[in-house]
Amino acid sequence: MENLLANSSEPRTQPVALHGAVLRLTDIEKVYQTKTIETVALNRVNLTINRGEFVSIMGPSGCGKSTLLSLMGLLDEPTSGVIEVDGRAVTSFSDRELAGLRNLKIGFVFQSYHLINDLSVVDNVEVPLLYRPGMGSKERRKRAVDALDKVGLSARTGHFPSQLSGGQRQRVAIARALAGGPEIILADEPTGNLDSVMGEEIMGLLLDLNRQEGVTVVMVTHDEHQALKTERVIRFFDGSQVG
Amino acid sequence: MLLSYLKIAWKVLMRRKFFTFINLFGVSFTLMILLVVMAMFDQLTGNHAPEKRNDRMLFISRITEKMRGEDGWMMNPVSSYFTDTYVRPMHTPALVGLTSIVSNATAFTSNKLLPLDVRYTDGNFWQIMEFDFRSGRGLTGAEVKQAAPVCVLNEATALTYFGTTTDVVGREIEIDLKRYRVAGVVANVAAAHLFSYADVWLPCTLSKDYGGAGRLEGSFIPILLAPSAGQVQAVRDEYQQVMARVPISDPKHITNLYSNADPIMASISRELMPMKHGLDGDGLAQFYLICTALALLFMLLPALNLVNLNVTRILERSAEIGVRKAFGATGTHLVSQFLVENVVLAVVGGLLGLGLAAGALALVNESHVLAYANFALSGSVFGWALVLALAFGLMSGVYPAWKMSRLNPVAALRGSGEQK
Ligand SMILES: Nc1ncnc2c1ncn2[C@@H]1O[C@H](COP(=O)(O)OP(=O)(O)O)[C@@H](O)[C@H]1O
Ligand SMILES: [Mg+2]
């Protein structure tokens, strides 16, 4: 298995261009209704993510970036508007169908890693595969180890999250997002909890995954420097797209 | 899938030792108590020596006479005359045996007084019951008929009196200044065997209460053996017809006679249930209902405690739930995972409870609180333990698991327990 971290400084081969929209959001609105106030988190958002792209999303805190990502990840439903995955609108999908889609197509990376502390590194990476119908434990283990290999952590399979540094935890989280072979990785401030050196490392890893494996990546970031490395930057302000 | 759930369950439980310990303690302690009660119950009612055919045996433990006027009742065991006149001629039983209630007697060894529990029996008693003979045999019909001075001893009595349990058969023992030849020695019978337990068994014809022509009350309990378990009801029914024909000897004072041939459980429930002296039925169904309700109630408290612990645990683990949902877990997956975790915990708790119960019963057996107690965990009690443990696991797991599966993944990931 090639180690993506190790050759991240080598000249990059361009990925095979696979065109077409992976995700399309049309007229998306998300309103949070609480007892006292109504928050419009997203206001008439129209957005297309193409296959193989690396898109970064920027904007001040509270402008709706996380909300956008959770809608893209089918974790929540928009108040109005249509989300299409691979050209199919998911509006009428049942919870079970949505879970299936998430499992097959989407990998999440969170700012605070969200590893399961009770499980070892490799068991954490196996989580998406657990919900793959008909996959045996050997196959799961093999894929998890492969994914850990890609993030350079195959020597830490038996460790527990508490025994790892922040950067290592985020690499485990990326391996977990990768393990199921998703089409798209949604990363919400993946370097937000890391120092700049570790942040660079994680950014490099995501870039390599995008370029070498052709995985589509949508990343929320506050770091202009990181955003400039991606193909497209989408800026948000107060629930609306501004650029 | 189940295997991986089991694996995860095990890992989680091993990682959360404190939670696991608290949980296990609650489950195993409760189950221990239930199992001890059940083992005692099983000893009382199961097919164990000497009542190996308990499922076919019926006992006429008393006759009730309703007195004229105010609410007076007389309850007594029946006489041998009643047995010979009304019970033995019955058609449906395969055998009718007779035992007295237990009375006290004394034997003297060379240096001390030996208090004994004595039971007077007929020959059929020894065919209906299946004692564990260490040597010799039971009393025969001929011996009983001749009122022969023979006896059967339990091992403990043989050992105390003769200093040995071998070569005792044929020797003589003096009880209440009368001499009896030992016909057989049987394994000790626990006092829980209400209708067979004794230290010494003698021919019923030697009892001072034997006979009593014309009298219905005495000190005897007829035991009826139905040809098969299926025939038990037929025997009960025939006995009711017999009772209807029994004349009231003293109509001036007595208005009604009641008596029942009951299987062991019914005879116990008739005693225990406040059923108007057992005349409204044997109260068995109500008795079982109450027992079940008590057991459930008893399990409810620890179960609620577990529900509470589990709900707290879920909120602690809401991020995990969010992650699992984000990566494709359905509600069903999560409910199954959580239930398996809980059931594994409960089953481990059940096994511990079984161990504790075995220890507790050993203590009871050792302590000699009950004569010759030999409570043991039978296969059926073991089975019940597992059933109870599973019930526990489900009772305390279903609600939290359902609640968990309803968590909104976005909220769960943010760490709040907001519902969908
Ligand atoms: N569950 C919620 N209930 C109510 N308001 C919410 C909820 N989630 C987010 N919001 C509000 O929606 C807006 C957008 O939030 P978010 O998407 O988290 O922003 P960002 O990730 O850009 O910081 C904020 O004003 C936030 O307070
Ligand atoms: Mg955010």
mmCIF file of C-alpha atoms and ligand atoms in Angstrom, chain A residues 65-66 188-189, ligand 2:
data_model
loop_
_atom_site.group_PDB
_atom_site.id
_atom_site.type_symbol
_atom_site.label_atom_id
_atom_site.label_comp_id
_atom_site.label_asym_id
_atom_site.label_seq_id
_atom_site.Cartn_x
_atom_site.Cartn_y
_atom_site.Cartn_z
ATOM 1 C CA LYS A 65 -21.412 26.163 7.037
ATOM 2 C CA SER A 66 -21.991 23.197 9.314
ATOM 3 C CA ASP A 188 -16.136 20.229 8.783
ATOM 4 C CA GLU A 189 -13.114 22.252 9.932
HETATM 5 MG MG MG C 2 -19.565 24.959 12.173
#
